[in-house]
XYZ file of C-alpha atoms in Angstrom:
720
model
C -84.163 118.862 34.190
C -82.124 119.283 37.354
C -81.683 122.726 38.814
C -78.678 124.242 40.511
C -80.416 123.571 43.831
C -80.682 119.850 43.088
C -76.925 119.714 42.496
C -76.370 121.200 45.916
C -77.522 118.087 47.712
C -74.235 116.556 46.528
C -72.220 119.688 47.321
C -71.046 119.207 50.929
C -69.985 122.760 51.734
C -71.820 126.017 52.384
C -72.037 127.430 48.879
C -70.224 126.709 45.601
C -68.292 129.406 43.810
C -70.221 131.058 40.993
C -68.028 129.377 38.393
C -68.549 125.993 40.107
C -72.323 126.373 39.940
C -72.055 127.391 36.302
C -69.870 124.363 35.544
C -72.325 122.046 37.307
C -75.156 123.201 35.106
C -73.078 122.876 31.937
C -71.893 119.376 32.854
C -75.391 118.213 33.794
C -76.663 119.437 30.453
C -73.896 117.539 28.663
C -74.779 114.365 30.579
C -78.422 114.729 29.577
C -77.277 114.912 25.956
C -74.858 111.994 26.329
C -71.893 114.230 25.469
C -68.342 114.064 26.760
C -66.772 117.007 28.595
C -63.271 118.491 28.461
C -62.904 120.533 31.633
C -59.782 122.557 32.411
C -59.584 124.361 35.724
C -56.613 125.760 37.591
C -55.891 124.735 41.169
C -58.643 126.041 43.418
C -61.422 126.054 40.834
C -63.098 123.065 42.508
C -63.064 120.771 39.495
C -63.704 117.596 41.471
C -66.978 118.691 43.085
C -68.031 120.647 40.006
C -67.865 117.325 38.130
C -69.052 114.949 40.855
C -72.146 116.867 41.968
C -73.938 116.930 38.577
C -72.691 113.435 37.720
C -74.094 111.962 40.949
C -77.338 113.895 40.503
C -77.817 112.673 36.933
C -76.771 109.126 37.843
C -79.332 108.971 40.627
C -82.048 110.303 38.316
C -81.249 107.795 35.563
C -80.038 104.715 37.474
C -76.360 104.940 36.546
C -73.021 104.687 38.370
C -70.292 107.335 38.501
C -66.683 106.138 38.291
C -64.016 108.700 39.167
C -60.502 107.641 38.283
C -56.933 108.927 38.507
C -53.357 107.664 38.327
C -52.147 109.969 41.141
C -52.290 108.638 44.718
C -52.734 112.074 46.275
C -55.801 112.672 44.113
C -57.289 109.364 45.238
C -56.980 110.545 48.823
C -58.718 113.797 47.877
C -61.576 111.900 46.186
C -62.073 109.859 49.353
C -62.240 113.039 51.449
C -64.758 114.618 49.074
C -66.882 111.446 48.926
C -66.946 111.258 52.720
C -68.056 114.876 52.905
C -70.796 114.218 50.335
C -72.163 111.127 52.083
C -72.457 112.988 55.382
C -74.796 115.428 53.638
C -76.504 113.174 51.090
C -75.965 109.456 51.729
C -74.366 107.645 48.816
C -72.999 104.139 48.463
C -69.365 104.567 47.509
C -66.566 102.032 47.005
C -62.856 102.731 46.689
C -61.421 99.952 44.542
C -57.825 98.818 44.214
C -56.078 95.955 42.436
C -55.967 92.457 43.873
C -52.190 92.340 44.360
C -52.231 94.906 47.170
C -55.261 93.375 48.921
C -54.483 89.641 48.875
C -53.970 88.138 52.343
C -52.166 85.010 51.091
C -50.065 86.582 48.316
C -51.018 84.528 45.262
C -51.223 85.592 41.628
C -54.392 86.095 39.596
C -54.449 82.612 38.033
C -53.808 80.901 41.374
C -56.516 82.998 42.986
C -58.974 82.063 40.247
C -58.228 78.367 40.703
C -58.497 78.618 44.502
C -61.855 80.362 44.224
C -63.145 77.740 41.774
C -62.265 74.818 44.060
C -63.468 76.658 47.176
C -66.793 77.389 45.521
C -67.024 73.762 44.399
C -66.355 72.653 47.981
C -69.070 74.917 49.375
C -71.544 73.759 46.730
C -70.871 70.115 47.612
C -71.337 70.914 51.307
C -74.641 72.561 50.479
C -75.679 69.595 48.340
C -74.736 67.272 51.170
C -76.770 69.256 53.704
C -79.798 69.309 51.405
C -79.555 65.551 50.762
C -79.194 64.815 54.477
C -82.291 66.895 55.193
C -84.196 65.119 52.401
C -83.047 61.730 53.670
C -84.402 62.513 57.150
C -87.739 63.626 55.706
C -88.032 60.426 53.673
C -87.010 58.327 56.669
C -89.837 59.838 58.735
C -92.279 59.166 55.887
C -91.067 55.553 55.524
C -91.606 54.967 59.261
C -95.203 56.052 58.726
C -95.603 53.243 56.170
C -94.984 55.162 52.947
C -93.407 52.546 50.637
C -92.604 55.117 47.928
C -90.714 57.174 50.473
C -88.606 54.154 51.365
C -87.654 53.618 47.719
C -86.883 57.321 47.237
C -84.779 57.292 50.411
C -82.649 54.477 49.005
C -81.882 56.550 45.884
C -81.093 59.595 48.034
C -78.741 57.483 50.167
C -76.821 56.435 47.046
C -76.515 60.020 45.904
C -75.566 61.070 49.431
C -72.705 58.571 49.470
C -71.485 59.793 46.079
C -71.501 63.448 47.196
C -69.837 62.513 50.499
C -67.010 60.756 48.684
C -66.505 63.711 46.360
C -66.495 66.109 49.285
C -63.924 64.048 51.184
C -61.687 63.924 48.114
C -61.886 67.707 47.752
C -61.131 68.243 51.436
C -58.108 65.927 51.303
C -56.574 66.867 47.966
C -57.860 70.173 46.551
C -56.386 73.612 47.222
C -58.900 75.985 48.763
C -58.803 79.527 50.166
C -59.985 79.617 53.765
C -60.775 83.342 53.540
C -62.914 82.952 50.436
C -64.614 79.987 52.146
C -65.524 82.380 54.948
C -66.969 84.807 52.360
C -69.217 82.060 50.980
C -70.376 80.534 54.259
C -70.399 83.251 56.930
C -72.847 86.121 57.417
C -71.500 89.163 55.537
C -74.319 91.581 56.386
C -72.267 93.177 59.147
C -69.403 93.811 56.728
C -71.616 95.505 54.145
C -73.348 97.558 56.811
C -69.917 98.746 57.941
C -68.752 99.311 54.338
C -71.638 101.577 53.353
C -71.957 103.631 56.525
C -68.921 105.632 55.365
C -66.410 105.727 52.503
C -63.867 103.026 53.309
C -60.380 102.862 51.853
C -58.918 99.591 50.525
C -56.631 99.589 53.562
C -59.696 99.839 55.815
C -61.254 96.865 54.026
C -58.037 94.856 54.199
C -57.699 95.430 57.954
C -61.351 94.517 58.572
C -60.974 91.315 56.545
C -57.654 90.431 58.167
C -59.268 90.744 61.574
C -62.412 88.746 60.723
C -61.001 86.067 58.428
C -62.642 87.209 55.183
C -61.179 87.928 51.743
C -61.692 91.698 51.582
C -61.010 91.992 47.860
C -63.746 89.517 46.911
C -66.193 91.093 49.366
C -65.460 94.475 47.821
C -66.118 93.100 44.334
C -69.421 91.648 45.474
C -70.348 94.958 47.107
C -69.860 97.086 44.006
C -73.071 96.163 42.227
C -75.329 99.161 41.764
C -73.296 101.571 43.923
C -73.502 105.311 43.316
C -69.777 106.052 43.140
C -66.572 104.097 42.557
C -63.076 105.537 43.022
C -60.423 103.583 41.129
C -57.223 103.665 39.093
C -57.002 104.339 35.354
C -56.249 100.717 34.491
C -59.701 99.563 35.596
C -61.075 101.477 32.610
C -58.174 101.604 30.148
C -57.307 97.905 30.164
C -59.963 96.226 27.964
C -59.881 92.886 29.818
C -60.047 94.442 33.286
C -62.726 96.884 32.102
C -65.049 94.075 30.999
C -64.797 92.428 34.420
C -65.075 95.785 36.184
C -68.404 96.593 34.516
C -69.639 93.109 35.381
C -68.778 93.683 39.056
C -70.662 96.986 38.877
C -73.672 95.212 37.434
C -73.777 97.940 34.788
C -73.634 97.998 31.030
C -71.041 100.519 29.767
C -73.799 102.920 28.674
C -74.908 103.100 32.314
C -71.509 104.350 33.510
C -70.372 107.974 33.733
C -66.570 108.180 33.939
C -64.700 111.149 35.405
C -60.971 111.129 34.591
C -58.865 113.373 36.810
C -55.377 114.533 35.764
C -56.680 113.730 32.287
C -53.583 115.101 30.567
C -52.034 111.775 31.700
C -54.598 109.615 29.923
C -52.592 109.737 26.683
C -49.501 108.103 28.180
C -51.527 105.723 30.357
C -53.526 104.481 27.366
C -50.338 104.014 25.374
C -48.801 101.962 28.196
C -51.874 99.753 28.526
C -51.898 98.948 24.819
C -48.172 98.190 24.574
C -47.195 94.500 24.544
C -43.801 92.979 25.325
C -42.022 89.643 25.767
C -38.584 88.926 27.201
C -35.943 86.517 25.990
C -36.245 84.831 29.390
C -39.896 83.945 28.740
C -39.078 82.601 25.278
C -36.331 80.388 26.701
C -38.703 79.180 29.415
C -41.236 78.328 26.695
C -38.686 76.210 24.816
C -37.683 74.425 28.046
C -41.330 73.848 28.983
C -41.855 71.946 25.747
C -39.078 69.466 26.607
C -41.423 67.752 29.086
C -44.509 67.802 26.868
C -45.602 64.760 24.862
C -47.996 66.040 22.225
C -48.201 65.936 18.437
C -47.968 69.748 18.392
C -44.756 69.976 20.402
C -42.331 70.036 17.453
C -44.273 72.803 15.688
C -44.393 74.937 18.812
C -40.705 74.390 19.514
C -39.724 75.408 15.954
C -41.673 78.671 16.122
C -40.661 79.755 19.643
C -36.999 78.761 19.312
C -36.716 80.577 15.971
C -38.107 83.794 17.451
C -35.868 83.530 20.526
C -32.781 82.938 18.375
C -33.800 85.768 16.034
C -34.100 88.156 18.997
C -30.620 87.230 20.265
C -29.125 87.442 16.784
C -30.741 90.828 16.141
C -29.491 92.537 19.289
C -26.056 90.928 18.878
C -25.815 92.482 15.407
C -27.086 95.848 16.667
C -24.573 96.147 19.499
C -21.380 97.708 18.221
C -17.858 97.113 19.433
C -17.644 97.881 23.146
C -21.368 98.662 23.389
C -22.290 95.357 25.040
C -19.936 96.085 27.942
C -21.708 99.404 28.561
C -25.187 97.886 28.919
C -26.519 98.448 32.447
C -29.563 97.446 34.508
C -31.975 99.779 32.653
C -33.548 98.774 29.357
C -31.878 100.347 26.304
C -33.725 100.455 22.977
C -32.274 99.151 19.741
C -33.974 100.156 16.494
C -35.397 97.380 14.319
C -38.117 99.294 12.478
C -37.781 99.881 8.750
C -39.948 102.462 7.016
C -39.908 100.230 3.947
C -40.592 96.518 4.447
C -40.583 94.358 7.546
C -38.593 95.078 10.676
C -35.202 93.492 11.327
C -36.496 91.077 13.994
C -39.204 89.722 11.705
C -36.672 89.269 8.913
C -34.315 87.455 11.302
C -37.195 85.232 12.479
C -38.094 84.269 8.927
C -34.422 83.465 8.309
C -34.057 81.395 11.501
C -37.288 79.462 10.999
C -36.757 76.075 9.278
C -40.185 74.402 9.388
C -42.825 73.742 6.727
C -44.770 76.968 7.459
C -44.481 79.394 10.347
C -48.172 80.349 10.293
C -49.232 76.731 10.690
C -46.617 76.136 13.394
C -47.735 79.256 15.278
C -51.347 78.080 15.184
C -50.255 74.717 16.583
C -48.199 76.485 19.276
C -51.192 78.619 20.299
C -53.520 75.616 20.515
C -50.982 73.616 22.498
C -50.359 76.582 24.807
C -54.091 76.902 25.543
C -54.329 73.174 26.271
C -51.309 73.277 28.601
C -52.650 76.342 30.384
C -55.957 74.569 31.027
C -54.064 71.506 32.232
C -52.084 73.614 34.727
C -55.304 75.211 35.951
C -56.951 71.853 36.598
C -53.855 70.419 38.304
C -53.787 73.299 40.769
C -57.507 73.119 41.439
C -57.309 69.380 42.101
C -54.400 69.828 44.509
C -51.883 68.036 42.279
C -49.604 71.096 42.446
C -49.074 73.571 45.269
C -48.900 76.597 42.936
C -50.523 77.535 39.663
C -47.950 77.089 36.866
C -47.590 79.827 34.262
C -47.750 78.661 30.649
C -44.765 80.247 28.917
C -45.621 78.422 25.698
C -48.941 80.234 25.487
C -47.385 83.610 26.397
C -44.649 83.182 23.787
C -46.885 81.942 20.986
C -49.489 84.676 21.551
C -46.860 87.415 21.447
C -45.088 86.029 18.355
C -48.433 85.830 16.578
C -49.175 89.460 17.548
C -45.699 90.568 16.402
C -46.078 88.992 12.970
C -49.612 90.363 12.583
C -49.349 93.841 14.100
C -45.757 95.060 13.779
C -46.496 96.829 10.479
C -49.848 98.285 11.534
C -50.153 102.056 11.488
C -49.543 103.437 14.950
C -47.535 100.429 16.172
C -43.774 100.715 16.610
C -41.764 97.475 16.867
C -38.647 97.789 19.010
C -36.231 95.567 20.913
C -34.406 96.445 24.116
C -31.511 95.011 26.106
C -30.422 95.141 29.727
C -27.987 93.339 32.016
C -28.693 91.061 34.958
C -26.458 88.736 36.985
C -26.357 86.281 34.060
C -25.376 88.826 31.428
C -27.127 90.756 28.661
C -30.584 89.676 27.538
C -33.317 91.215 25.406
C -37.021 91.773 24.944
C -39.299 92.533 22.012
C -41.996 95.172 22.311
C -44.942 96.391 20.250
C -45.150 100.024 21.319
C -48.491 101.773 20.725
C -48.075 105.281 19.307
C -51.724 106.343 18.943
C -53.557 106.288 22.300
C -56.968 106.938 20.777
C -56.944 103.315 19.568
C -57.518 102.530 23.267
C -59.578 105.506 24.424
C -61.937 106.103 21.498
C -63.749 102.732 21.817
C -64.061 103.307 25.576
C -65.540 106.799 25.229
C -67.961 105.561 22.588
C -69.422 102.828 24.814
C -69.713 104.862 28.042
C -72.739 107.099 28.618
C -70.476 110.136 29.068
C -66.926 110.950 30.088
C -65.672 114.025 31.934
C -61.964 114.624 31.346
C -60.633 117.204 33.799
C -57.204 118.660 34.445
C -55.459 121.930 35.178
C -53.587 121.530 31.873
C -55.940 120.053 29.279
C -55.716 122.749 26.635
C -55.384 123.014 23.674
C -58.682 121.171 23.500
C -58.446 120.375 19.798
C -55.248 118.401 20.427
C -56.905 116.475 23.272
C -59.875 115.689 21.035
C -57.658 114.384 18.236
C -55.223 112.415 20.392
C -57.871 110.674 22.534
C -60.645 110.443 19.950
C -63.241 112.549 21.795
C -66.111 113.428 19.478
C -68.006 116.740 19.808
C -67.292 117.371 23.498
C -68.441 120.246 25.678
C -65.287 122.279 26.432
C -64.854 124.488 29.498
C -61.834 126.337 30.882
C -61.635 128.290 34.131
C -58.527 130.331 34.897
C -56.817 130.678 38.271
C -59.412 131.874 40.802
C -56.912 132.894 43.494
C -56.045 136.599 43.932
C -53.732 137.641 41.138
C -51.778 139.926 43.462
C -50.662 136.821 45.390
C -48.500 135.502 42.571
C -45.866 136.623 40.084
C -44.802 134.789 36.954
C -41.449 135.903 35.536
C -40.134 134.955 32.092
C -36.394 135.493 32.523
C -34.436 136.578 29.445
C -31.849 133.797 29.671
C -30.213 132.327 26.543
C -32.266 129.478 25.105
C -31.033 126.356 26.885
C -30.902 124.068 23.882
C -29.479 120.628 24.610
C -26.421 121.489 22.537
C -25.633 124.464 24.797
C -26.039 122.885 28.205
C -22.312 122.184 28.525
C -21.404 125.804 27.738
C -19.536 127.140 30.836
C -20.933 130.656 30.379
C -24.534 129.410 30.252
C -23.940 127.168 33.257
C -22.640 130.146 35.210
C -25.668 132.259 34.307
C -28.104 129.510 35.330
C -26.204 128.983 38.583
C -26.360 132.693 39.402
C -30.078 132.835 38.659
C -30.788 129.847 40.928
C -28.697 131.323 43.724
C -30.595 134.617 43.399
C -33.958 132.820 43.363
C -33.085 130.839 46.471
C -31.642 133.811 48.353
C -34.656 136.024 47.667
C -37.240 133.390 48.603
C -38.515 133.517 52.211
C -38.883 129.749 52.361
C -38.361 126.720 50.136
C -37.605 126.743 46.392
C -38.474 124.106 43.794
C -36.139 123.842 40.787
C -37.259 121.747 37.799
C -34.908 120.734 34.968
C -35.250 118.960 31.615
C -33.591 115.828 33.066
C -32.252 114.304 36.253
C -28.712 114.786 34.922
C -29.236 118.541 34.652
C -30.781 118.611 38.131
C -27.723 116.879 39.543
C -25.386 119.228 37.662
C -26.839 122.302 39.366
C -27.248 120.542 42.706
C -23.449 120.462 42.785
C -22.975 123.960 41.349
C -25.424 126.097 43.330
C -24.120 127.550 46.582
C -26.809 128.395 49.116
C -27.135 128.997 52.831
C -30.131 126.687 52.806
C -30.277 122.914 52.432
C -30.048 121.448 48.909
C -32.100 118.321 48.139
C -31.511 116.111 45.077
C -34.222 113.891 43.616
C -32.653 110.882 41.869
C -34.192 108.591 39.239
C -35.366 105.189 40.401
C -35.462 106.275 44.061
C -38.744 106.730 45.949
C -39.215 110.484 46.290
C -41.835 110.647 49.064
C -39.335 110.602 51.941
C -37.259 113.295 50.209
C -40.400 115.403 49.700
C -41.295 115.150 53.389
C -37.805 116.224 54.431
C -37.983 119.157 52.022
C -41.381 120.473 53.155
C -40.295 120.195 56.800
C -37.450 122.589 55.983
C -37.858 126.359 55.779
C -34.931 127.320 53.551
C -34.321 124.443 51.153
C -34.011 124.039 47.406
C -35.154 120.836 45.735
C -33.479 119.865 42.427
C -35.533 117.477 40.279
C -36.577 116.577 36.749
C -39.745 117.999 35.254
C -40.474 114.468 34.013
C -40.227 112.962 37.499
C -42.851 112.212 40.137
C -42.597 115.522 42.014
C -43.695 117.790 39.158
C -47.414 117.032 39.323
C -50.010 115.510 41.592
C -48.092 116.855 44.607
C -49.115 119.982 46.511
C -46.613 122.304 48.125
C -48.971 124.372 50.232
C -48.001 127.666 51.873
C -44.583 127.290 53.518
C -43.938 123.923 51.843
C -42.606 125.918 48.860
C -42.807 129.588 47.889
C -40.862 129.777 44.612
C -40.772 127.416 41.655
C -38.167 127.663 38.871
C -38.409 125.844 35.539
C -34.975 125.866 33.923
C -35.123 125.682 30.144
C -37.900 124.302 27.963
C -37.842 120.669 29.092
C -38.412 118.871 25.828
C -38.168 115.091 26.254
C -35.277 113.184 24.734
C -36.211 112.659 21.090
C -35.412 108.960 20.866
C -36.696 106.586 18.215
C -39.925 105.953 20.106
C -40.719 109.648 20.237
C -39.900 109.986 16.545
C -42.200 107.045 15.825
C -45.011 108.782 17.737
C -44.390 111.954 15.714
C -44.575 110.041 12.439
C -47.727 108.231 13.586
C -49.470 111.516 14.403
C -48.405 113.065 11.096
C -49.857 110.089 9.241
C -53.015 109.776 11.340
C -53.925 113.461 11.087
C -52.452 114.057 7.619
C -50.620 117.075 8.967
C -46.858 117.528 8.823
C -46.914 119.810 11.883
C -49.092 117.516 14.007
C -46.186 115.232 14.906
C -44.075 117.838 16.686
C -47.040 119.696 18.165
C -48.973 116.673 19.448
C -46.074 114.456 20.501
C -43.570 116.997 21.828
C -44.552 120.635 22.259
C -48.010 120.313 23.806
C -46.965 117.636 26.369
C -43.889 119.696 27.273
C -45.854 122.894 27.864
C -48.417 120.940 29.882
C -45.607 119.581 32.051
C -44.269 123.100 32.518
C -47.697 124.411 33.499
C -48.091 121.522 35.950
C -44.755 122.447 37.547
C -45.747 126.107 37.862
C -48.928 125.008 39.609
C -47.043 123.320 42.458
C -47.050 126.611 44.404
C -49.878 129.031 45.305
C -52.417 126.391 46.261
C -55.061 128.388 48.149
C -56.587 131.901 48.226
C -54.245 132.949 51.038
C -51.148 131.296 49.603
C -48.592 133.307 47.621
C -45.482 132.663 45.572
C -43.260 133.306 42.566
C -43.081 131.205 39.380
C -39.943 131.598 37.259
C -39.495 130.472 33.651
C -35.767 130.604 32.971
C -35.413 130.638 29.186
C -35.940 133.339 26.546
C -38.296 131.040 24.636
C -40.990 131.680 27.263
C -41.064 135.459 26.946
C -43.052 137.812 24.744
C -40.107 140.083 23.997
C -38.276 137.493 21.888
C -41.268 135.595 20.510
C -41.154 137.138 17.027
C -37.380 136.865 16.707
C -37.314 133.236 17.882
C -40.190 132.249 15.602
C -40.954 128.516 15.803
C -38.545 128.119 18.717
C -40.717 130.305 20.946
C -43.262 128.543 23.189
C -44.931 131.749 24.377
C -47.990 131.247 22.176
C -48.451 127.676 23.446
C -49.641 128.941 26.825
C -53.300 129.934 27.345
C -53.979 133.637 26.855
C -54.744 134.412 30.513
C -51.439 132.810 31.562
C -49.499 134.763 28.926
C -51.001 137.962 30.303
C -49.412 137.247 33.692
C -45.928 136.563 32.325
C -43.552 139.412 33.093
C -40.454 139.602 30.928
C -37.478 140.369 33.113
C -33.694 140.530 32.800
C -31.768 138.023 34.962
C -30.109 140.735 37.035
C -33.513 142.324 37.775
C -35.113 139.126 39.037
C -33.913 139.515 42.632
C -35.357 143.047 42.787
C -38.715 141.810 41.526
C -38.757 138.948 44.032
C -37.667 141.192 46.904
C -40.442 143.683 46.169
C -43.104 141.000 45.752
C -42.298 139.116 48.935
C -41.998 142.422 50.821
C -45.492 143.339 49.626
C -46.622 139.945 50.964
C -44.967 140.730 54.307
C -43.189 137.380 53.986
C -39.853 138.169 55.621
C -39.487 137.102 59.260
C -36.670 139.582 59.805
C -34.632 141.878 57.613
C -34.924 140.911 53.922
C -31.701 140.184 52.006
C -29.999 143.040 50.227
C -29.762 142.933 46.422
């Protein structure tokens, strides 16, 4: 069994914290037992190294590979930094992997790339065959000159084969589509590349630039270089997407039981798994499938056309019937859901499809459509490989038939929510059908079962029992480490503001009280202030209402926020208005002067649309608990989001700041009176202990005293 000292060879700094060393031992023990780990640690607890060190140690002992994965770009950068520090102390072979789309030098899709690689490999193999035959022919010629009659006969046969291979090679060179970069991979010496790759931890951008400069395909070289490595850094989808995962393990040269997965920001796994399992198809694709069949001569064409056209027409008919008077004119560029699900019986789209369909049997027609789609797809693949087409054609027939078959089969399965959506483009309103997955453990549970072990880590993973149920984690080791930074460097205030229910947000009196609180918070902060709201609309409302001597910044939906964030952190007296459900609420550090105060306005419950209600119902059914729906689908994710927002400030032992929860539902004082509306009990005990109930008018005094104790004012502090 490994000791704490053996872990330290993968710990690149002087000495781990006591709690880090303890966590390393616990995690190593869990890995020895093949158990999963749920690991919550506040910012500064060193979760990454506390997980990586024992995982790398155990993997080296047992011949396994560690995969650390996240869906947050900033965390990927941190993993790279940590891996580089580790390899300078204890050499490891590490690869940072990214999807093909961002690493392709010639900008082709997956199917085109596959076809190009097939023909390029075929070309190289023929060249190799030709070289071998030419060498054999020369050997036989020398033997024949020495009077060997058998050699002369054998040479004649080799010459015939040589001519055949030469003709095939010339045809490939003239007609087939090949990738020059992949050709370089197959024919040039790649030892220098792999020596460069493993001497440090290279980013995908590093690999791309190297390959661009030397004429290689960096993505394919990276794939080839993954086999048997110690550590891989990648995105969630390499593990959560079943098809990608199968290929990913093959590239690693590992069976799933020889992989240890570390998921960072693991509170996001639920939504990520749900997204990966959700399937959708647009009206545009269905129409393209019908049009594709017009040029196909095959005995299955009529059957395929009946099935796909009926589903397309049923989709149009269904959303036309759902859109009320004047509603069509209000449809914008964003998708808007329309309910088709029925608790009793089949959904409205399925019923419309059965009504629109006029053939002898839709199941038989769908089977014919699927078979024809597969045949067409193979035909398109061969045409591209042989150089008959300059691009690899997508088979819309196959895409349409596969989705329709899934809709008919799965739309009534427990945990699946059928829904249609509409949006507007330059041609008008069009729709899509979607099979939305409500229960993420249908994706994660099979993954966790086949891996050796999984470490799920986050600053907001509790309550652990909910995580276990939602993701399907069986008998995990659970660990939680509270904030390790000095408690005197932070204050958490629960402000006794009226509960900001959605129905009260337009109340002028409440708006005035929130405005005053935000103005006080900004004025009594010696630096930048972050203000999080339940929605972008609420953020914009107070962006226009709050008057401040500093600079206001507004984060808008659908707009890249990184430039705005940089402008904000370069300021020294700004206030940033954003949604708690946006990209700036987690995975982004606001260190030291980047932001001093964070305000969460209201309890930011998500909009309870039909999807969310479907998730609630699915949880209630799956866990046979009437309270599980609200708790698992709404309250726990909302409190986790709030805790993530609070963690944006006070990011190091010397950092300091104020966290403000502006809603009476957060406080202890009103918890009993508010009953089920209170969220106080949903926070971990050690965080509740730090919450200070305070009246709105007293907040500025509390902030003034705290920041004065921190000696944070450059000049005279403001007067209350």
